[in-house]
mmCIF file with all atom_site columns, C-alpha atoms in Angstrom:
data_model
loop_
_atom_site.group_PDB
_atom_site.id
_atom_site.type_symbol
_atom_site.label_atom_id
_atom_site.label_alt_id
_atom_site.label_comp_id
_atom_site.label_asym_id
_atom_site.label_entity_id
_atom_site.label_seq_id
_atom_site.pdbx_PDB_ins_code
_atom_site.Cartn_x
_atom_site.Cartn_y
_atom_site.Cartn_z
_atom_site.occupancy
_atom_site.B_iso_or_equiv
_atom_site.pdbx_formal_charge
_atom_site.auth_seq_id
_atom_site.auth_comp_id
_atom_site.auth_asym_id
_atom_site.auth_atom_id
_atom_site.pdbx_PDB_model_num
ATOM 1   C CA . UNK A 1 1   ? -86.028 -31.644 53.485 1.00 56.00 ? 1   UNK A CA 1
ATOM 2   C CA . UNK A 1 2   ? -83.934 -29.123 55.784 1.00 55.00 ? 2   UNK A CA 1
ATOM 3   C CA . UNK A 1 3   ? -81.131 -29.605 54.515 1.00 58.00 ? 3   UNK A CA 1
ATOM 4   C CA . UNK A 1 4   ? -82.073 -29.888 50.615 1.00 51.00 ? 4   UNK A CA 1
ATOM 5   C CA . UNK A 1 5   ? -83.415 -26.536 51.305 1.00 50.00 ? 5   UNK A CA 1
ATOM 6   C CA . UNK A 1 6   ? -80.142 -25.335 52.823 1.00 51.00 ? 6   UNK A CA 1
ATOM 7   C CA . UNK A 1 7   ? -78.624 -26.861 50.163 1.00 50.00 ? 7   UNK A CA 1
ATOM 8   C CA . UNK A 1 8   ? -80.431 -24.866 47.649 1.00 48.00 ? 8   UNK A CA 1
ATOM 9   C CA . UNK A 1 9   ? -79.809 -21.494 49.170 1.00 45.00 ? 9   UNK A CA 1
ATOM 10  C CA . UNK A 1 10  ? -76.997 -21.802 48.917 1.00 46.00 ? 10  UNK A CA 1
ATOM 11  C CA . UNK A 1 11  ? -76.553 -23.145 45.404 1.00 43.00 ? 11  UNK A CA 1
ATOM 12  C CA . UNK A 1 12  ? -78.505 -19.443 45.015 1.00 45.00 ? 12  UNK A CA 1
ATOM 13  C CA . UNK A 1 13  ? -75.854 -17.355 47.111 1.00 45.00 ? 13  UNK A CA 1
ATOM 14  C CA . UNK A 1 14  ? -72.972 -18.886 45.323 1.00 45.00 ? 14  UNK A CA 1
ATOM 15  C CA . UNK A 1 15  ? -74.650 -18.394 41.539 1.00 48.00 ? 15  UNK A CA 1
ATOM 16  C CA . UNK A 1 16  ? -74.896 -14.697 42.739 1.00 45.00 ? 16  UNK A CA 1
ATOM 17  C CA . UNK A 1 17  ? -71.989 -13.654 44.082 1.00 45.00 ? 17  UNK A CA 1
ATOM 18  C CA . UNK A 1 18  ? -70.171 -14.962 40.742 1.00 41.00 ? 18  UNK A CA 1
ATOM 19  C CA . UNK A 1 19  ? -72.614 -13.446 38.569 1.00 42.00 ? 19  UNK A CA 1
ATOM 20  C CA . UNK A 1 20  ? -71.557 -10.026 40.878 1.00 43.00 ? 20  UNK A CA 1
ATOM 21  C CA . UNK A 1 21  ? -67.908 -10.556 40.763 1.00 38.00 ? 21  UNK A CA 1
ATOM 22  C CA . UNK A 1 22  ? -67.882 -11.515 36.368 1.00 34.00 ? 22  UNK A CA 1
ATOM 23  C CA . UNK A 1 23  ? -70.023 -7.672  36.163 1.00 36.00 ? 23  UNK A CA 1
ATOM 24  C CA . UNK A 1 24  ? -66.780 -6.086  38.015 1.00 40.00 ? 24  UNK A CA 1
ATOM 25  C CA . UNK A 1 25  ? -64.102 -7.782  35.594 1.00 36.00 ? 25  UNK A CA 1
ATOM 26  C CA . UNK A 1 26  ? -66.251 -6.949  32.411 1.00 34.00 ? 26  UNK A CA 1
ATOM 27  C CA . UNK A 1 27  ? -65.962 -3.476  34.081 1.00 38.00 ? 27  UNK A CA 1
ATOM 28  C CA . UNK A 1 28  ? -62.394 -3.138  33.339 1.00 41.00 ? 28  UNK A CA 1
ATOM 29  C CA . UNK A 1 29  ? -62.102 -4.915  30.203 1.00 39.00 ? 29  UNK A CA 1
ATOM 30  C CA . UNK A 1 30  ? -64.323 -5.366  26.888 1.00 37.00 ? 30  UNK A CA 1
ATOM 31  C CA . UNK A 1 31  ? -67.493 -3.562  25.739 1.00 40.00 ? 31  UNK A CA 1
ATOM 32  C CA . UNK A 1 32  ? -68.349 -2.103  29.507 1.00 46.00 ? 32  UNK A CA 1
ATOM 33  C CA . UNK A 1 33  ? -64.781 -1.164  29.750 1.00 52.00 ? 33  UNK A CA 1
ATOM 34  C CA . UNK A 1 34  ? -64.344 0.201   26.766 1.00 56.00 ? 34  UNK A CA 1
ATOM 35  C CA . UNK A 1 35  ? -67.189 2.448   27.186 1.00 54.00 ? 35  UNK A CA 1
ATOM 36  C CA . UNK A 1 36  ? -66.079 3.979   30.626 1.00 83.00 ? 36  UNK A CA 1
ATOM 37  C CA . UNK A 1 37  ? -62.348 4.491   28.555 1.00 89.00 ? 37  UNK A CA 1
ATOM 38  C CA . UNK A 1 38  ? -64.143 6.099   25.467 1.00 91.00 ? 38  UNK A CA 1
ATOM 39  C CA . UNK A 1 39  ? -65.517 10.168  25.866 1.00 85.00 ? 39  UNK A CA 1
ATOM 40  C CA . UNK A 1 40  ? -63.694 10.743  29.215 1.00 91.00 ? 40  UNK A CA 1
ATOM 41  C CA . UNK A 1 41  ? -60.849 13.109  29.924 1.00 94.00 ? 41  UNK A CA 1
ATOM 42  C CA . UNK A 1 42  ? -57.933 10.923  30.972 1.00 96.00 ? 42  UNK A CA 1
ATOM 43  C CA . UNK A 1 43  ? -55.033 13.720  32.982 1.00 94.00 ? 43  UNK A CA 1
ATOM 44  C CA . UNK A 1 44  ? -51.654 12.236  32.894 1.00 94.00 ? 44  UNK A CA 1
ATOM 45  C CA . UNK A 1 45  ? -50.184 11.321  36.498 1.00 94.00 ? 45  UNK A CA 1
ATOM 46  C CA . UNK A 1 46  ? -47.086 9.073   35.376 1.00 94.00 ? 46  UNK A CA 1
ATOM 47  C CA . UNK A 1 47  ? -45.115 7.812   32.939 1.00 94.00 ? 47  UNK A CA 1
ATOM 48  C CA . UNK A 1 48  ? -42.664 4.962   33.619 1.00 91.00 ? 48  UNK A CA 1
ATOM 49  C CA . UNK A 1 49  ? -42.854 5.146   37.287 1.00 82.00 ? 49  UNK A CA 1
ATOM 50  C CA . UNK A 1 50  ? -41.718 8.614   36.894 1.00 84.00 ? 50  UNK A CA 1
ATOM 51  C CA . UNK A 1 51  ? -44.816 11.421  38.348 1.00 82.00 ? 51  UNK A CA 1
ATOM 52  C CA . UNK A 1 52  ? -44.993 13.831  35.392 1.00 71.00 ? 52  UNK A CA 1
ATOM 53  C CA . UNK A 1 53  ? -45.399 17.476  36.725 1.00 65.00 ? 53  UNK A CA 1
ATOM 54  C CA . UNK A 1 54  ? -47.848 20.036  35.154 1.00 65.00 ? 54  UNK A CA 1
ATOM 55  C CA . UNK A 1 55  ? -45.861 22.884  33.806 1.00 62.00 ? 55  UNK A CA 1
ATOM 56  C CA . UNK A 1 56  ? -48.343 25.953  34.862 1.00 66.00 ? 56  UNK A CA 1
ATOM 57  C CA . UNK A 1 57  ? -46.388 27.987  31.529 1.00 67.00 ? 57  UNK A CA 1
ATOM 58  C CA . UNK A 1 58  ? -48.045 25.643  29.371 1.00 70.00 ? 58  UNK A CA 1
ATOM 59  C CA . UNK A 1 59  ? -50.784 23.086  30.797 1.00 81.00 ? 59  UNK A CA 1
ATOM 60  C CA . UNK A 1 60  ? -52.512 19.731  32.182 1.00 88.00 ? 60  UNK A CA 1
ATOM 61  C CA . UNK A 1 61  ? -51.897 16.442  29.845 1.00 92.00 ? 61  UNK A CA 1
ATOM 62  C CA . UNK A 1 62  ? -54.337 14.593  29.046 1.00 95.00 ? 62  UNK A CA 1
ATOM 63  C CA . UNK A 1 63  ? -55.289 12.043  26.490 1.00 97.00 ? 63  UNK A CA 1
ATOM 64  C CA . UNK A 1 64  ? -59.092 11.098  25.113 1.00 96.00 ? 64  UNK A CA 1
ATOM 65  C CA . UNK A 1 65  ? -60.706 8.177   23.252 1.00 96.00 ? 65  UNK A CA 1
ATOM 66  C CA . UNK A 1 66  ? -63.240 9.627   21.381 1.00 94.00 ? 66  UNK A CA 1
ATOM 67  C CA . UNK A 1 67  ? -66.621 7.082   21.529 1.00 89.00 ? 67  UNK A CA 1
ATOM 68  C CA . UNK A 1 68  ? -68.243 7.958   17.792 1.00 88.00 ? 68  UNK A CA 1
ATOM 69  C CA . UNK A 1 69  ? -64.961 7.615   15.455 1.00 91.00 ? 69  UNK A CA 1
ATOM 70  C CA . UNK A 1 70  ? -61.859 6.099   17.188 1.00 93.00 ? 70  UNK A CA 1
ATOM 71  C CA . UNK A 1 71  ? -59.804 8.909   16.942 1.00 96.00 ? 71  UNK A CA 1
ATOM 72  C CA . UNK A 1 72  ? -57.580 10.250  20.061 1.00 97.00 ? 72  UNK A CA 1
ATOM 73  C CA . UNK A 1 73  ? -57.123 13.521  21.096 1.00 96.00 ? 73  UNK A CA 1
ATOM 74  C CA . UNK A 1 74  ? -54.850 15.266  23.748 1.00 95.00 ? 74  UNK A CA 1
ATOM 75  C CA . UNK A 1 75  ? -52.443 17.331  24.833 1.00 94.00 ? 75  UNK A CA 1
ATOM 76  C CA . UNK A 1 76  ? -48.758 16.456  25.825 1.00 92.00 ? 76  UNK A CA 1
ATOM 77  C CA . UNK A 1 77  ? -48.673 19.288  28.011 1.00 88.00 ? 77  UNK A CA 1
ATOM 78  C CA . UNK A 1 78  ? -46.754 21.618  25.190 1.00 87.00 ? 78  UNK A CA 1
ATOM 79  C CA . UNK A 1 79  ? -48.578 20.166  22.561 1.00 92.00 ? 79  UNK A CA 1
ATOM 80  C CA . UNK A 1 80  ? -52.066 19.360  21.069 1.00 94.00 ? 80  UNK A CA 1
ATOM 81  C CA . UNK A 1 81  ? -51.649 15.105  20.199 1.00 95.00 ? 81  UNK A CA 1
ATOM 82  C CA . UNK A 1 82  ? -54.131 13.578  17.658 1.00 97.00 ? 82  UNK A CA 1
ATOM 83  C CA . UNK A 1 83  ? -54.239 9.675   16.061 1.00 98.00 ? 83  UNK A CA 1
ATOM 84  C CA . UNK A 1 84  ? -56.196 6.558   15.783 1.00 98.00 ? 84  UNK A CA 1
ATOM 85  C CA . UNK A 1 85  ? -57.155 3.641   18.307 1.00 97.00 ? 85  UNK A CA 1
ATOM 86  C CA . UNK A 1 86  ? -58.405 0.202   18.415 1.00 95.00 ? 86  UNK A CA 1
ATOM 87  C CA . UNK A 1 87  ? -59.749 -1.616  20.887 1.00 93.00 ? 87  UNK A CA 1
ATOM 88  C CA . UNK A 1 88  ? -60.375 -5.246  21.788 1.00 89.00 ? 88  UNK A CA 1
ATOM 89  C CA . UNK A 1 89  ? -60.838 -6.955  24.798 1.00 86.00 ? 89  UNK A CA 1
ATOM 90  C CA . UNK A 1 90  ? -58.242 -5.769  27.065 1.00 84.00 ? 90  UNK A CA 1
ATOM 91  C CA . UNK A 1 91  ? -56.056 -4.836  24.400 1.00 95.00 ? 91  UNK A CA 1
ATOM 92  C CA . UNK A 1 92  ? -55.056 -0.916  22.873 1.00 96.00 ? 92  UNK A CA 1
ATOM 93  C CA . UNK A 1 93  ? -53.382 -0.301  19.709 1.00 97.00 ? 93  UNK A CA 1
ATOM 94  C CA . UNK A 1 94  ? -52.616 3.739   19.745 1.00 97.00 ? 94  UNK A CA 1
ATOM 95  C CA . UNK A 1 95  ? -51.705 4.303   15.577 1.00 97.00 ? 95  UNK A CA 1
ATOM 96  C CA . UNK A 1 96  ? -51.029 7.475   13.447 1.00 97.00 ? 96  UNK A CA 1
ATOM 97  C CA . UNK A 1 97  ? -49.659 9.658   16.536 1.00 97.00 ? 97  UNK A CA 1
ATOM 98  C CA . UNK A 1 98  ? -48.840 13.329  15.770 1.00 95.00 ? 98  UNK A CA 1
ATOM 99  C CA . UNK A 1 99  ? -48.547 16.980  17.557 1.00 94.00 ? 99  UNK A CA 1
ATOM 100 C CA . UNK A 1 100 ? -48.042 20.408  16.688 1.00 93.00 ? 100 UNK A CA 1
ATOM 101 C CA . UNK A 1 101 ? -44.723 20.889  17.304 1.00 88.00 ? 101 UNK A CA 1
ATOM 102 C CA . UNK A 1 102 ? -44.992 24.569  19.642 1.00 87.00 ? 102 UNK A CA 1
ATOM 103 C CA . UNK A 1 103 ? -41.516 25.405  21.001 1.00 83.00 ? 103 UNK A CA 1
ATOM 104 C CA . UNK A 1 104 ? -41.486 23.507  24.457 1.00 82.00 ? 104 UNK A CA 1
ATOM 105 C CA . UNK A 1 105 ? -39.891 23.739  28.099 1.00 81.00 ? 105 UNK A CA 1
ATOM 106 C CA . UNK A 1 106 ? -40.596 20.031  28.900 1.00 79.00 ? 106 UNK A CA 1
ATOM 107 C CA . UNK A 1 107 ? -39.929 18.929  25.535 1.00 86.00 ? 107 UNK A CA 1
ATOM 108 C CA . UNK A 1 108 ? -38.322 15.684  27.067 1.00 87.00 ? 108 UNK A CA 1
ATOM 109 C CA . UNK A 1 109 ? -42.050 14.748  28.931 1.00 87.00 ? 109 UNK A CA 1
ATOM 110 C CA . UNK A 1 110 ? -43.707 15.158  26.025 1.00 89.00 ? 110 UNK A CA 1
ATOM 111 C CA . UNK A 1 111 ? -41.423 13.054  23.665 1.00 92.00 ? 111 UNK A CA 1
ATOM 112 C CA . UNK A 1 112 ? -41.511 10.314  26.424 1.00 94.00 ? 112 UNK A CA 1
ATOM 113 C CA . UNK A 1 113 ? -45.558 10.497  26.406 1.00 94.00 ? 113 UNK A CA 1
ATOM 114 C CA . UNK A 1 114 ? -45.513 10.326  22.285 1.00 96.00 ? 114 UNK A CA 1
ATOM 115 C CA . UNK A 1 115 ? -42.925 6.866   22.999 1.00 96.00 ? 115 UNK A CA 1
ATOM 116 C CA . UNK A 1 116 ? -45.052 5.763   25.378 1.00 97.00 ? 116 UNK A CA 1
ATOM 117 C CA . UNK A 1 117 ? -48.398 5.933   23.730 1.00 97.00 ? 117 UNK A CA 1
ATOM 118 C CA . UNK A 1 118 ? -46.807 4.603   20.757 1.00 97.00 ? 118 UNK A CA 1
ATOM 119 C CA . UNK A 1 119 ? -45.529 1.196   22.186 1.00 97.00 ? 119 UNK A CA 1
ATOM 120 C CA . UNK A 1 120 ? -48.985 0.615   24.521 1.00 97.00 ? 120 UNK A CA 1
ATOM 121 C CA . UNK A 1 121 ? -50.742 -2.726  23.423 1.00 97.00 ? 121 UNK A CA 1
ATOM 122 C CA . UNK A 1 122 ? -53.224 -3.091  26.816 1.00 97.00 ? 122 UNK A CA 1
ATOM 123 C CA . UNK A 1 123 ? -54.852 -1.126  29.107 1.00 95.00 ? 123 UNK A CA 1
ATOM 124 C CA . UNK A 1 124 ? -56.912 -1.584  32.456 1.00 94.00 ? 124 UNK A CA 1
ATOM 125 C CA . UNK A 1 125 ? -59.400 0.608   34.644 1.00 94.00 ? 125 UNK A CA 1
ATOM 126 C CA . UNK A 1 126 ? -59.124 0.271   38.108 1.00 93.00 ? 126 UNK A CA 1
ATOM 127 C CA . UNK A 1 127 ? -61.749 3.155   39.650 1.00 91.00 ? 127 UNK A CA 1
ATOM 128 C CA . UNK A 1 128 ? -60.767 6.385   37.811 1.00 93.00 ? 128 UNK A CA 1
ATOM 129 C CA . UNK A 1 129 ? -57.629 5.191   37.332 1.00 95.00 ? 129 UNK A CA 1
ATOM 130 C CA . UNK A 1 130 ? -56.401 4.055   33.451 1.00 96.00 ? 130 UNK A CA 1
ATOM 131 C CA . UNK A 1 131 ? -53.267 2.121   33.070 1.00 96.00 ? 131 UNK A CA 1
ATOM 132 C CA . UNK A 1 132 ? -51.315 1.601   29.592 1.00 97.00 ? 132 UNK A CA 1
ATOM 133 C CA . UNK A 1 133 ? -49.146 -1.735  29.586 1.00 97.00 ? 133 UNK A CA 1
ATOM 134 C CA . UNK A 1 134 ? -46.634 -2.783  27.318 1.00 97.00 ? 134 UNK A CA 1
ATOM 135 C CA . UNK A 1 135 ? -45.671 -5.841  27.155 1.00 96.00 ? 135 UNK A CA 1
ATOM 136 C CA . UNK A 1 136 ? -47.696 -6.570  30.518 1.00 95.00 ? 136 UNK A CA 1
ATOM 137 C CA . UNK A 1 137 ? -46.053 -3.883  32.125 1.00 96.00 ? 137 UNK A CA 1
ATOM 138 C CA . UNK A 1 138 ? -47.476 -0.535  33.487 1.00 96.00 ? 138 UNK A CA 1
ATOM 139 C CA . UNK A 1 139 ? -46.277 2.464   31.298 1.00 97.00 ? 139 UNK A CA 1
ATOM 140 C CA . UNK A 1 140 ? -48.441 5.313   31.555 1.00 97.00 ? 140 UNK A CA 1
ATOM 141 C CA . UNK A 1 141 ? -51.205 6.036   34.433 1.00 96.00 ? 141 UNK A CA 1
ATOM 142 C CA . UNK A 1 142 ? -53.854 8.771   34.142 1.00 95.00 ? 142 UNK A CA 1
ATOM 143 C CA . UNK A 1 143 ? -56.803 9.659   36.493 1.00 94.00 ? 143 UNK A CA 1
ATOM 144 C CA . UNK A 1 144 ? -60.343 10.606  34.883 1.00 94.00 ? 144 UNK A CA 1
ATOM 145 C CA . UNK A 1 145 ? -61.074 14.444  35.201 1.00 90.00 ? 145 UNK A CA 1
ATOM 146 C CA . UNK A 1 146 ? -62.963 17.105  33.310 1.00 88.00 ? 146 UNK A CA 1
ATOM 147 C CA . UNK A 1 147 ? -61.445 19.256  30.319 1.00 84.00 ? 147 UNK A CA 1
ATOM 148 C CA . UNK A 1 148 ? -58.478 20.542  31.419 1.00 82.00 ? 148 UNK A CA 1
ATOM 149 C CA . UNK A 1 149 ? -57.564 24.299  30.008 1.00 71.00 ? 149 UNK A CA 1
ATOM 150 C CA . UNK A 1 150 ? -55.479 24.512  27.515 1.00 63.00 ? 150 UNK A CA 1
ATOM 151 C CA . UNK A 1 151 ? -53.404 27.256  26.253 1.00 60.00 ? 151 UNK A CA 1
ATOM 152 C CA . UNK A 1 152 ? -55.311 29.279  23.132 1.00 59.00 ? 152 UNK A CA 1
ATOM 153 C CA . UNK A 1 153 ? -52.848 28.365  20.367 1.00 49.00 ? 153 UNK A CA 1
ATOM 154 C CA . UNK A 1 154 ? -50.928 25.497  19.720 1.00 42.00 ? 154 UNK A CA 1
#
């Protein structure tokens, strides 16, 4: 009877600590995921293993899913971005990228950003950290933030 008991624990232990650890994956991918990627203020820290460096002459990039229309907003840190985005499990299909095109000292960053963004077909959140793959490898990382300032016209 001991050990049926025993048994059953833990039967129970087991059943919750994989019920724990399937929460944290749907986390970082599908409908939980994509809620914690939609609304928030994603600040660009690198592109292609290369640390991109805030210009203080112009300002902080940053991308943003917006949650009620799948449109995505940003600035390339010269420029104000705008397009489209689907989602699906895992995967990220950024569509209909533009900017302004504002005369710009880093014009090389932003140009890589718009290539970037362009080819990214997956994405993963790790903490506050979002990573863009392509082709199952890490292109772009960006830390959550709030609204970074932006110059007044653009």
């Amino acid at each position: 009877m001991k050990k049926m008991l025993r048994s059953s624990w833990l039967l129970l232990l087991f059943m919750c600590l994989t019920a724990c650890n399937l929460t944290e994956k749907n986390s970082q991918y599908g409908p939980e995921g994509d809620t914690e990627l939609q609304s928030s203020y994603w600040i660009l820290l690198s592109l292609q293993d290369q640390e991109f460096e805030d210009n203080p002459e112009t300002g902080t990039a940053f991308i943003r899913f917006e949650a009620t229309d799948d449109k995505l907003t940003g600035f390339t840190g010269c420029n104000r971005l705008m397009g489209r985005y689907s989602l699906g499990n895992g995967s990220l299909k950024l569509t209909n990228l533009g900017s302004t095109r504002a005369m710009c000292p880093i014009i090389e960053q932003e140009n890589l950003l718009m290539d970037v963004l362009g080819k990214t077909d997956s994405y993963r959140i790790a903490g506050d950290v979002l990573t863009l793959f392509y082709q199952n490898t890490a292109v772009a990382t960006f830390r959550a933030g709030t609204e970074p300032n932006m110059p007044e016209v653009r």
